[in-house]
Short mmCIF file of C-alpha atoms in Angstrom, two decimals:
data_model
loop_
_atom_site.label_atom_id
_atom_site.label_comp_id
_atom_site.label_asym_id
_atom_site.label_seq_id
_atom_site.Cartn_x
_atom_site.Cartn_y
_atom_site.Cartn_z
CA UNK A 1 188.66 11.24 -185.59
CA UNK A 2 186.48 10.84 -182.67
CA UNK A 3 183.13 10.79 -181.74
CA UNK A 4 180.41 10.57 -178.95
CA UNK A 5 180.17 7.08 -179.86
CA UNK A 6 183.58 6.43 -178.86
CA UNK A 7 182.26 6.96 -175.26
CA UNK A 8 180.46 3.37 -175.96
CA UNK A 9 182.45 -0.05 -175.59
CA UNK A 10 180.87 -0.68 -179.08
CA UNK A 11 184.39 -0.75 -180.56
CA UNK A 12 185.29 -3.78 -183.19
CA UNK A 13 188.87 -2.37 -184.22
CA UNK A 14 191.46 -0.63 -182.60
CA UNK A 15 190.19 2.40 -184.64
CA UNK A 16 187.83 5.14 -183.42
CA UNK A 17 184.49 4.29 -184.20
CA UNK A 18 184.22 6.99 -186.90
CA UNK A 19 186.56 5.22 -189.28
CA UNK A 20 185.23 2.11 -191.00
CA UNK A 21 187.01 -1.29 -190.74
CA UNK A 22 186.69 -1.59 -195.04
CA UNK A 23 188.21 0.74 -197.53
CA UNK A 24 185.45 -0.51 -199.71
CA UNK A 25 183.76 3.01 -201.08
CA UNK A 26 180.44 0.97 -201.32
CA UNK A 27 180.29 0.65 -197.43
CA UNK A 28 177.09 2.38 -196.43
CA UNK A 29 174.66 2.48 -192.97
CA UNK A 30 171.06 3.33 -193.58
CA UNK A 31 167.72 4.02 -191.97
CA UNK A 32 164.78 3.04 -193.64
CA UNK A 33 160.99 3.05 -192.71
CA UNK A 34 157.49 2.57 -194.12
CA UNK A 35 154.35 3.27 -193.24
CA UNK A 36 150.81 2.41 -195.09
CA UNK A 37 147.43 3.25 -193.52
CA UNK A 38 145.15 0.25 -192.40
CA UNK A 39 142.67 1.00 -195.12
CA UNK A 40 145.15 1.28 -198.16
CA UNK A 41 144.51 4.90 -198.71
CA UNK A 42 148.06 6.09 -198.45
CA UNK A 43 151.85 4.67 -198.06
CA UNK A 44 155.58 6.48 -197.20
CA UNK A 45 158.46 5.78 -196.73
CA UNK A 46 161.86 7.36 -195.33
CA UNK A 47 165.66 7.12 -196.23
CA UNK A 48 168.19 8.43 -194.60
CA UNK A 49 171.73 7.19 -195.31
CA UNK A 50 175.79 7.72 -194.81
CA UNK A 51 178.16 6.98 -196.66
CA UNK A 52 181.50 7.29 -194.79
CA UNK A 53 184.18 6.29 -197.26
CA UNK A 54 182.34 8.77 -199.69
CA UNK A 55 181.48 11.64 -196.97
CA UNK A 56 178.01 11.61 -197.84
CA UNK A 57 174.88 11.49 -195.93
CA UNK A 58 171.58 12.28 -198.20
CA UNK A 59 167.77 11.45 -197.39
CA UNK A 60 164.34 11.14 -198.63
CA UNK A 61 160.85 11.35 -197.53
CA UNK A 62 157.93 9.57 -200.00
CA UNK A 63 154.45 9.79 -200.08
CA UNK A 64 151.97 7.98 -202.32
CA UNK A 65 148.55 9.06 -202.15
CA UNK A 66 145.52 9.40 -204.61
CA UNK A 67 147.20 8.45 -207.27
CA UNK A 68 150.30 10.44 -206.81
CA UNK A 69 153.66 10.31 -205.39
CA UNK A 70 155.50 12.97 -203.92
CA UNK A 71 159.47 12.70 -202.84
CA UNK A 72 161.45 15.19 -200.72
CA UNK A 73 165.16 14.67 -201.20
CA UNK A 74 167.90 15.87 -199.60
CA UNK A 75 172.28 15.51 -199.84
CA UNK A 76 175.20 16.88 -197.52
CA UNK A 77 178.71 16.33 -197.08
CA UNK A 78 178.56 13.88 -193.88
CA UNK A 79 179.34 15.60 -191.12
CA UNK A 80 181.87 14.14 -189.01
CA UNK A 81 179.77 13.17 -185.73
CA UNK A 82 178.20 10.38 -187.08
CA UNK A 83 175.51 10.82 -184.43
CA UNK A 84 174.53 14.06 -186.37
CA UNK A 85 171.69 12.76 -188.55
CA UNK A 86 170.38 15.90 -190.67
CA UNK A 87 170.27 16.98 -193.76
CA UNK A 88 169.01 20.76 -193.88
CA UNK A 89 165.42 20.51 -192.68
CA UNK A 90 165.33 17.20 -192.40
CA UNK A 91 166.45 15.52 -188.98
CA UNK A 92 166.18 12.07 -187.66
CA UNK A 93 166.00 11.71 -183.79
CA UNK A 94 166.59 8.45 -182.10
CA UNK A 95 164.25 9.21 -179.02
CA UNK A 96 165.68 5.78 -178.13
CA UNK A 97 167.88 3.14 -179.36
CA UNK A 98 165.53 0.28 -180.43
CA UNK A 99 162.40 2.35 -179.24
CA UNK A 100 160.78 5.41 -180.82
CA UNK A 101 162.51 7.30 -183.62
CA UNK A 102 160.83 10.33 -184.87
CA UNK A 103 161.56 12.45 -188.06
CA UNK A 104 161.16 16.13 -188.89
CA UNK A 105 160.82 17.96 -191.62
CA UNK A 106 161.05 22.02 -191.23
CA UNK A 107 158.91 24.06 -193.96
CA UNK A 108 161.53 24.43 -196.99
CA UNK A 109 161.03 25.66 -200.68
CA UNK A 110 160.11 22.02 -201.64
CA UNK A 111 156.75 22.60 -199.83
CA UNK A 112 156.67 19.21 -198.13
CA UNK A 113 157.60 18.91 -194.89
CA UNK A 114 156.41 16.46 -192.08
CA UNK A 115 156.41 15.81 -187.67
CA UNK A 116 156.01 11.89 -187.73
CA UNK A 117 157.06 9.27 -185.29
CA UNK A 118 157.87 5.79 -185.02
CA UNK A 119 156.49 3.92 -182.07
CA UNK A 120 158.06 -0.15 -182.41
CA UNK A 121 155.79 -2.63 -181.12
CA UNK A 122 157.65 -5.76 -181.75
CA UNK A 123 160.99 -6.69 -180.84
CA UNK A 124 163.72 -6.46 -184.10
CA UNK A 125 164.25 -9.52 -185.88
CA UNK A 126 168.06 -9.62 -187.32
CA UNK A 127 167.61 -10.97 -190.54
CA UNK A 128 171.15 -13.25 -192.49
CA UNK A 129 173.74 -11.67 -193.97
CA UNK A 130 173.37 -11.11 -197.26
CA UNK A 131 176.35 -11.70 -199.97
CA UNK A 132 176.66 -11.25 -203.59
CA UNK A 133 179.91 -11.07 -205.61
CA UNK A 134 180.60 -10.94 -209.03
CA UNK A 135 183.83 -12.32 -210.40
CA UNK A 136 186.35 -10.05 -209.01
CA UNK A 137 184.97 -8.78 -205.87
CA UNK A 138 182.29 -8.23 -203.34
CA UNK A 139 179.17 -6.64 -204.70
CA UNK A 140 176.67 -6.79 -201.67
CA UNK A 141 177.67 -7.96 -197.89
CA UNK A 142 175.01 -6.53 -195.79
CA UNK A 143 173.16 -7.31 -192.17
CA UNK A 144 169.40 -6.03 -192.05
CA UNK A 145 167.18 -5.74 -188.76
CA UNK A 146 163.79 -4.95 -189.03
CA UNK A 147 160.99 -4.27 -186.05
CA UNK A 148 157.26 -3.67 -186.77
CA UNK A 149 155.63 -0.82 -185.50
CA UNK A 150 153.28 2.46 -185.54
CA UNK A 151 153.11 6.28 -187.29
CA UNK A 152 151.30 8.76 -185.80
CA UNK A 153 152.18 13.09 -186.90
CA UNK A 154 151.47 15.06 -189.76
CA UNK A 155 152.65 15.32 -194.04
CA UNK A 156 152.39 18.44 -195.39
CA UNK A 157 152.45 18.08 -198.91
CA UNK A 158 150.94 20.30 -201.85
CA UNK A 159 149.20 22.79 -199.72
CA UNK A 160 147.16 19.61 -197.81
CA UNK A 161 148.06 17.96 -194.76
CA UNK A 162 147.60 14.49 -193.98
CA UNK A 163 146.82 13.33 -190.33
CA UNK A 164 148.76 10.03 -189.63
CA UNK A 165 146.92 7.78 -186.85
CA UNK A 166 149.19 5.53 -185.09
CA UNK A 167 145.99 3.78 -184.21
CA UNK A 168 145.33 2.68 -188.16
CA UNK A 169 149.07 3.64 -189.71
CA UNK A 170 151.67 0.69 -189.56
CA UNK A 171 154.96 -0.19 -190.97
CA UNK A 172 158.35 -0.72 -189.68
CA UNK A 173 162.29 0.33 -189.04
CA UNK A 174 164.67 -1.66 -191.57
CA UNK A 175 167.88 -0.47 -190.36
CA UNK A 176 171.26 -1.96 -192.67
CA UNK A 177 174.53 -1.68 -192.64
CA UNK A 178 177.55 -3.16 -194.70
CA UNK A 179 178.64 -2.73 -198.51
CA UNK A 180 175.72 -2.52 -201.10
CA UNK A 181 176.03 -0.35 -204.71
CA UNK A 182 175.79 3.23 -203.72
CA UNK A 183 177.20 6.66 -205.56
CA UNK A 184 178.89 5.96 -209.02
CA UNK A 185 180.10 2.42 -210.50
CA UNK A 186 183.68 1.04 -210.18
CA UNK A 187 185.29 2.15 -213.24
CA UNK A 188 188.73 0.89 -214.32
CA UNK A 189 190.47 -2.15 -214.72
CA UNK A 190 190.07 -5.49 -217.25
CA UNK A 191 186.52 -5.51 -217.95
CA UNK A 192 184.02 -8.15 -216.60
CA UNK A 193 181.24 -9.99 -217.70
CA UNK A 194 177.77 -8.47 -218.10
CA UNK A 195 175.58 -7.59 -214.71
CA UNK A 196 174.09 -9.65 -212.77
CA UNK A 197 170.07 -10.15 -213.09
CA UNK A 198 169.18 -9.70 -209.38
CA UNK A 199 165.45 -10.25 -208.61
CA UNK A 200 164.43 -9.49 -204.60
CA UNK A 201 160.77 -9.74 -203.19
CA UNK A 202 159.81 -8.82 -199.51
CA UNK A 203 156.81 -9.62 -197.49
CA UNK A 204 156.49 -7.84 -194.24
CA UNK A 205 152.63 -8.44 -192.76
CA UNK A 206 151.13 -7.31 -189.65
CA UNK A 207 149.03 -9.93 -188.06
CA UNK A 208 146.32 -9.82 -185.35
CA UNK A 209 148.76 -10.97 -182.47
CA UNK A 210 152.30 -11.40 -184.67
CA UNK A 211 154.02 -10.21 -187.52
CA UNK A 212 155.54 -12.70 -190.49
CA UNK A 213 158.64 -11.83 -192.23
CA UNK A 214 159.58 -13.83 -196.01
CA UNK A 215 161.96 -12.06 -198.26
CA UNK A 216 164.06 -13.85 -201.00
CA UNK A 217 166.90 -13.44 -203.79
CA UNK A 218 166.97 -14.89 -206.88
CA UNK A 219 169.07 -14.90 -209.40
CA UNK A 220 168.70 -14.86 -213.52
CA UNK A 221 168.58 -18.49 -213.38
CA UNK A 222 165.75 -19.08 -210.68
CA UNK A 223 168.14 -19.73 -208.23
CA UNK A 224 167.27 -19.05 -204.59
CA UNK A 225 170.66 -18.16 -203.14
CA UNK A 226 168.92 -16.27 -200.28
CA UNK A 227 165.71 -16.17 -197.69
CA UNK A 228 164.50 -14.86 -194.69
CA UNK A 229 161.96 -16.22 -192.76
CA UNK A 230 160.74 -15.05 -189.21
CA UNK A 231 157.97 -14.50 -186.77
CA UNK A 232 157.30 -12.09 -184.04
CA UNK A 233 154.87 -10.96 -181.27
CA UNK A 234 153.02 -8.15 -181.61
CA UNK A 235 152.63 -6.12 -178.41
CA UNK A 236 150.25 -3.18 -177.67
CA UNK A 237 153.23 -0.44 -176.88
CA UNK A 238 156.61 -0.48 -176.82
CA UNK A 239 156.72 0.07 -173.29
CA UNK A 240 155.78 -3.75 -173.39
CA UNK A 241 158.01 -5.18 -176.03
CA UNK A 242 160.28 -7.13 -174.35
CA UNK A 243 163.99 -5.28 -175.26
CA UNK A 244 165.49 -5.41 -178.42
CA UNK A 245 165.55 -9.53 -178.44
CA UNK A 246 162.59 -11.29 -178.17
CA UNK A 247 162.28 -14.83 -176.80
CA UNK A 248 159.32 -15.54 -178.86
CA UNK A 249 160.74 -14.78 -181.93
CA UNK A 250 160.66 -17.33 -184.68
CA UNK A 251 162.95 -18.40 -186.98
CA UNK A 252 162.71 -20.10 -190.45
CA UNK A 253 165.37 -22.02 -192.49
CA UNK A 254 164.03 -23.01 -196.08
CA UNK A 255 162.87 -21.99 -199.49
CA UNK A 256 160.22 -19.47 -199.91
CA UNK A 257 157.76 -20.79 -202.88
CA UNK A 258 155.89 -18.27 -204.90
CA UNK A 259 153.48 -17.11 -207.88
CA UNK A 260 153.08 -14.15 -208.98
CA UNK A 261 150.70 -13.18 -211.19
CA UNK A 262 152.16 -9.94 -213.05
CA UNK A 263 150.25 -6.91 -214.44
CA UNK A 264 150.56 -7.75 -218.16
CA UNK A 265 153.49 -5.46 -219.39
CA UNK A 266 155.32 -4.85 -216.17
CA UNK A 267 157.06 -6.28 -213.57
CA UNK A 268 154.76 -5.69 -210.80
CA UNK A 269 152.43 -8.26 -209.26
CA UNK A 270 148.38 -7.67 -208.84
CA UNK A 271 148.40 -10.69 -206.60
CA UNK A 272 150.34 -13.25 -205.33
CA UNK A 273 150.69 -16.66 -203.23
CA UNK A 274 153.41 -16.82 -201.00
CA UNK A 275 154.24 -19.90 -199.45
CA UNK A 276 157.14 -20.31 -196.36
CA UNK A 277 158.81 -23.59 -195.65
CA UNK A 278 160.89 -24.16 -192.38
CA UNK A 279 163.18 -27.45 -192.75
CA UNK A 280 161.02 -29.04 -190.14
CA UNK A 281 158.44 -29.24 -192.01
CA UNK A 282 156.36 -26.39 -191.45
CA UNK A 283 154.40 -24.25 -193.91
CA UNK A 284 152.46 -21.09 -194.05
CA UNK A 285 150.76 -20.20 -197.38
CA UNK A 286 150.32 -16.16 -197.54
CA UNK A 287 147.93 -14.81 -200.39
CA UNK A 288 148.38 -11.17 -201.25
CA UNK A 289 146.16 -8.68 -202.91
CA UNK A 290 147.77 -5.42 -203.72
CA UNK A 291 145.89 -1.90 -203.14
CA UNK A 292 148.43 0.80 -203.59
CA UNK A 293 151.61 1.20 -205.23
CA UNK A 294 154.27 2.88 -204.03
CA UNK A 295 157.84 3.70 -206.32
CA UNK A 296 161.10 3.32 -204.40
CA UNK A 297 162.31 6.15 -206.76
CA UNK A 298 160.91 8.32 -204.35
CA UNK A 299 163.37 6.68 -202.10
CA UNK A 300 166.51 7.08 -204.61
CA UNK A 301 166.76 3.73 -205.79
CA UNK A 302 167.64 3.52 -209.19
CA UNK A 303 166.66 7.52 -209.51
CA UNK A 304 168.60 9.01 -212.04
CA UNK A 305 169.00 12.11 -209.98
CA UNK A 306 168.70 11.58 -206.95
CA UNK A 307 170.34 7.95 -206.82
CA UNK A 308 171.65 6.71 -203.47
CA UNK A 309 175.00 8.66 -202.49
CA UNK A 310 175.72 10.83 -205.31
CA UNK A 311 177.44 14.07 -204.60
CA UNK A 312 175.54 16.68 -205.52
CA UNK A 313 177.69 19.92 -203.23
CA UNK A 314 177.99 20.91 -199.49
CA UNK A 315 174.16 20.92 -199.44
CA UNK A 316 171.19 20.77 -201.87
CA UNK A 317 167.41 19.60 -201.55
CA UNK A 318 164.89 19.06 -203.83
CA UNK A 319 161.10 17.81 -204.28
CA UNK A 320 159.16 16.38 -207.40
CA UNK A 321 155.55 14.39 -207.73
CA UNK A 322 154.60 12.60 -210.29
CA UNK A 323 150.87 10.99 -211.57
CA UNK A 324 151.85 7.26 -211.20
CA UNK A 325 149.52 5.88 -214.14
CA UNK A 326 151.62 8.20 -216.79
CA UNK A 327 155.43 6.53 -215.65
CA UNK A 328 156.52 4.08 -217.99
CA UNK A 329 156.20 0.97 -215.93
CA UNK A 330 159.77 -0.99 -217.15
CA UNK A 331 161.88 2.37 -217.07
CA UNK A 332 164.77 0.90 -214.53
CA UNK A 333 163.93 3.68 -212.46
CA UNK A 334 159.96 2.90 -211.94
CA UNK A 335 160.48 -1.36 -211.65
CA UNK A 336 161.51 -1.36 -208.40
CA UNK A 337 158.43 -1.31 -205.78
CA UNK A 338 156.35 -1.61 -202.95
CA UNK A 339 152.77 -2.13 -202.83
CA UNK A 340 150.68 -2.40 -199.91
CA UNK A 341 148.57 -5.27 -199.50
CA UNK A 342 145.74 -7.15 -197.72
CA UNK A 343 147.03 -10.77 -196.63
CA UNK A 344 145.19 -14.18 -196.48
CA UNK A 345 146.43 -16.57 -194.75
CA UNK A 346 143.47 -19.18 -193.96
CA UNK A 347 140.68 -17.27 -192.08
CA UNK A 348 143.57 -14.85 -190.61
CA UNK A 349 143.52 -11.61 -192.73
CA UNK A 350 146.62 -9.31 -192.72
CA UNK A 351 148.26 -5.78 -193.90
CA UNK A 352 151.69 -4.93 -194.96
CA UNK A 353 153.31 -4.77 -198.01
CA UNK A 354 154.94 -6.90 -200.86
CA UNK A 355 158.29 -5.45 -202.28
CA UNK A 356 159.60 -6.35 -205.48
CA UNK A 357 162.69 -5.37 -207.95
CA UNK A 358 162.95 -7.57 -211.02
CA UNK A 359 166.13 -6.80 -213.40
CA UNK A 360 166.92 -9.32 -215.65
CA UNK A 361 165.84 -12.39 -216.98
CA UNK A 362 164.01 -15.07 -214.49
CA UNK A 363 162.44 -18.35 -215.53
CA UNK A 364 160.40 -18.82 -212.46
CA UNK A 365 158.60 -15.28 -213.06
CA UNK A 366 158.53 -15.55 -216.73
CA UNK A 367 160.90 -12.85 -218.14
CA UNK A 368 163.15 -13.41 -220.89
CA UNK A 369 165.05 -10.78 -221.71
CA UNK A 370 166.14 -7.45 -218.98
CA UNK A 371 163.63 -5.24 -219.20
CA UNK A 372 160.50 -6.90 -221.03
CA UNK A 373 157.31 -7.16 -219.48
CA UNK A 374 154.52 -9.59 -218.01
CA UNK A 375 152.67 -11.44 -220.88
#
């Protein structure tokens, strides 16, 4: 099957680029954004994913605000130009590769719809392959890149409309690609042990002149079996962000300390000291205060419904809101988030956010059990 990409000499088999080099059903390629306003009054994000060895491609648009959340979500069979990135009113346009994206929303029965775009104004920063398997076969074998940048558009959302400044709204593009869980569970076969207790945190800040990078894995024994560590510069545009590689881009190798302090009876963290090692030597201690959470349900992960590449038919959409003080805070699908938070790092103060999913037992964050809480 061909498509325009095939007009690229971007090819890695001797297939067209349409068909993937793994059989694996898990293989997925997804864009993903956020965006949180400079004074902590609001946060979305944006999925938008294919599947190819499921022929799926579904999306999502959040929005916290107020105390709120509200998610569009949308699901297709893929179509087969892979280039073709919409799912009924909802269309992502690469204005250009590495530069501005923007994303659309037409008016639709879900009453939230959107005109946003995403101006970069870093250079991307490819972050290590990630690997996980179980004891029969792969369960995660991913690449990430991520590059910091600016909102500015509209959300339409319950009859309001929110006005989104590039001048005061940041965030950035995580764009990965590979095999992660997606659609429904292997089934079949001898059975295996139990699942793996996975815990992930990720700490994306803006700076005043650079943006830091930490994000760890650990596993249900406190071992860190991944990290990623980087700095960039922060430009004024993109039309001065040196390409898509940047020679001033940092790069850490080492173990990324931390302590959480947890909300008592969840497992999300109302502040935090973050501390990134390189093997030279160097440190940088990061102190977080949350101001707004933000549930990556809204995003599909772990939703029961609207979980990442489920077939739902040739086309369906969808919106729902919720108030986010009545969710149960350790219901799988509410433990996985993002907050957005003011940074410390000596007299330097920063924004971003601080991601974190916690399943399963951890002694260095104090859980015992899968699903119990903070004490």
């Amino acid at each position: 099957m061909l498509s325009k990409f095939d007009d690229y000499p971007i090819h890695q088999t001797a297939e067209p680029v349409f068909h993937t080099a793994s059989s694996d059903r898990f293989q997925y390629d997804r864009f993903w954004y956020n965006a949180h306003a400079l004074d902590g009054s609001f946060y979305f994000g944006v999925g938008l994913c294919r599947y190819p060895n499921l022929g799926i491609l579904d999306g999502s648009l959040s929005l916290a605000i107020d105390g709120r959340q509200y998610a569009f979500h949308g699901s297709r069979r893929a179509p087969q130009e892979p280039t073709e990135l919409s799912v009924g009113p909802m269309e992502l346009q690469i204005l250009e590769p590495m530069g501005r994206h923007r994303l659309v929303i037409g008016e639709n029965e879900t009453g939230i719809s959107c005109d946003l775009t995403f101006t970069p104004r870093t250079a991307c920063i490819e972050e290590g392959r990630q690997t996980l398997r179980n004891e029969r076969h792969i369960v995660m074998d991913a690449t990430r890149l991520d590059q910091f940048g600016a909102w500015s558009g509209w959300i339409r959302y319950d009859g309001k409309e929110l006005k989104v400044d590039g001048a005061t709204t940041f965030g950035l593009k995580d764009r990965s690609w590979g095999i992660r869980p997606v659609g429904d569970a292997y089934t079949g076969g001898a059975p295996m042990a139990d699942f793996q207790a996975v815990h992930f945190n990720w700490l994306p800040i803006f700076w005043e002149d650079h943006c830091s990078l930490a994000g760890w894995f650990e596993d249900g024994e406190g071992h860190q079996w991944h990290t990623d560590q980087g700095f960039l510069p922060l430009y004024a545009g993109v039309e001065d962000v040196p390409g898509t590689n940047d020679s001033g881009t940092r790069l850490w190798q080492g173990k990324v300390q931390h302590k959480l302090d947890f909300i008592p009876g969840t497992r999300r963290a109302r502040s935090g000291v973050i501390t990134m090692h390189h093997k030279s030597g160097e440190s940088m201690e990061i102190s977080v205060e949350p101001v707004l959470v933000h549930r990556m349900k809204g995003l599909g992960y772990q939703h029961p419904e609207w979980g990442h590449g489920k077939w739902h038919g040739e086309l369906v959409i969808g919106g729902e809101s919720w108030t986010d003080a009545e969710l149960d805070p350790l219901a799988l699908e509410n433990i996985h988030v993002q907050q957005i938070v003011v940074a410390r790092c000596g007299d330097k103060v920063g924004h971003g956010v601080l991601e974190q999913m916690h399943i399963g037992p951890s002694p260095t964050h104090g859980f015992d059990d899968w699903f119990d809480g903070a004490k």
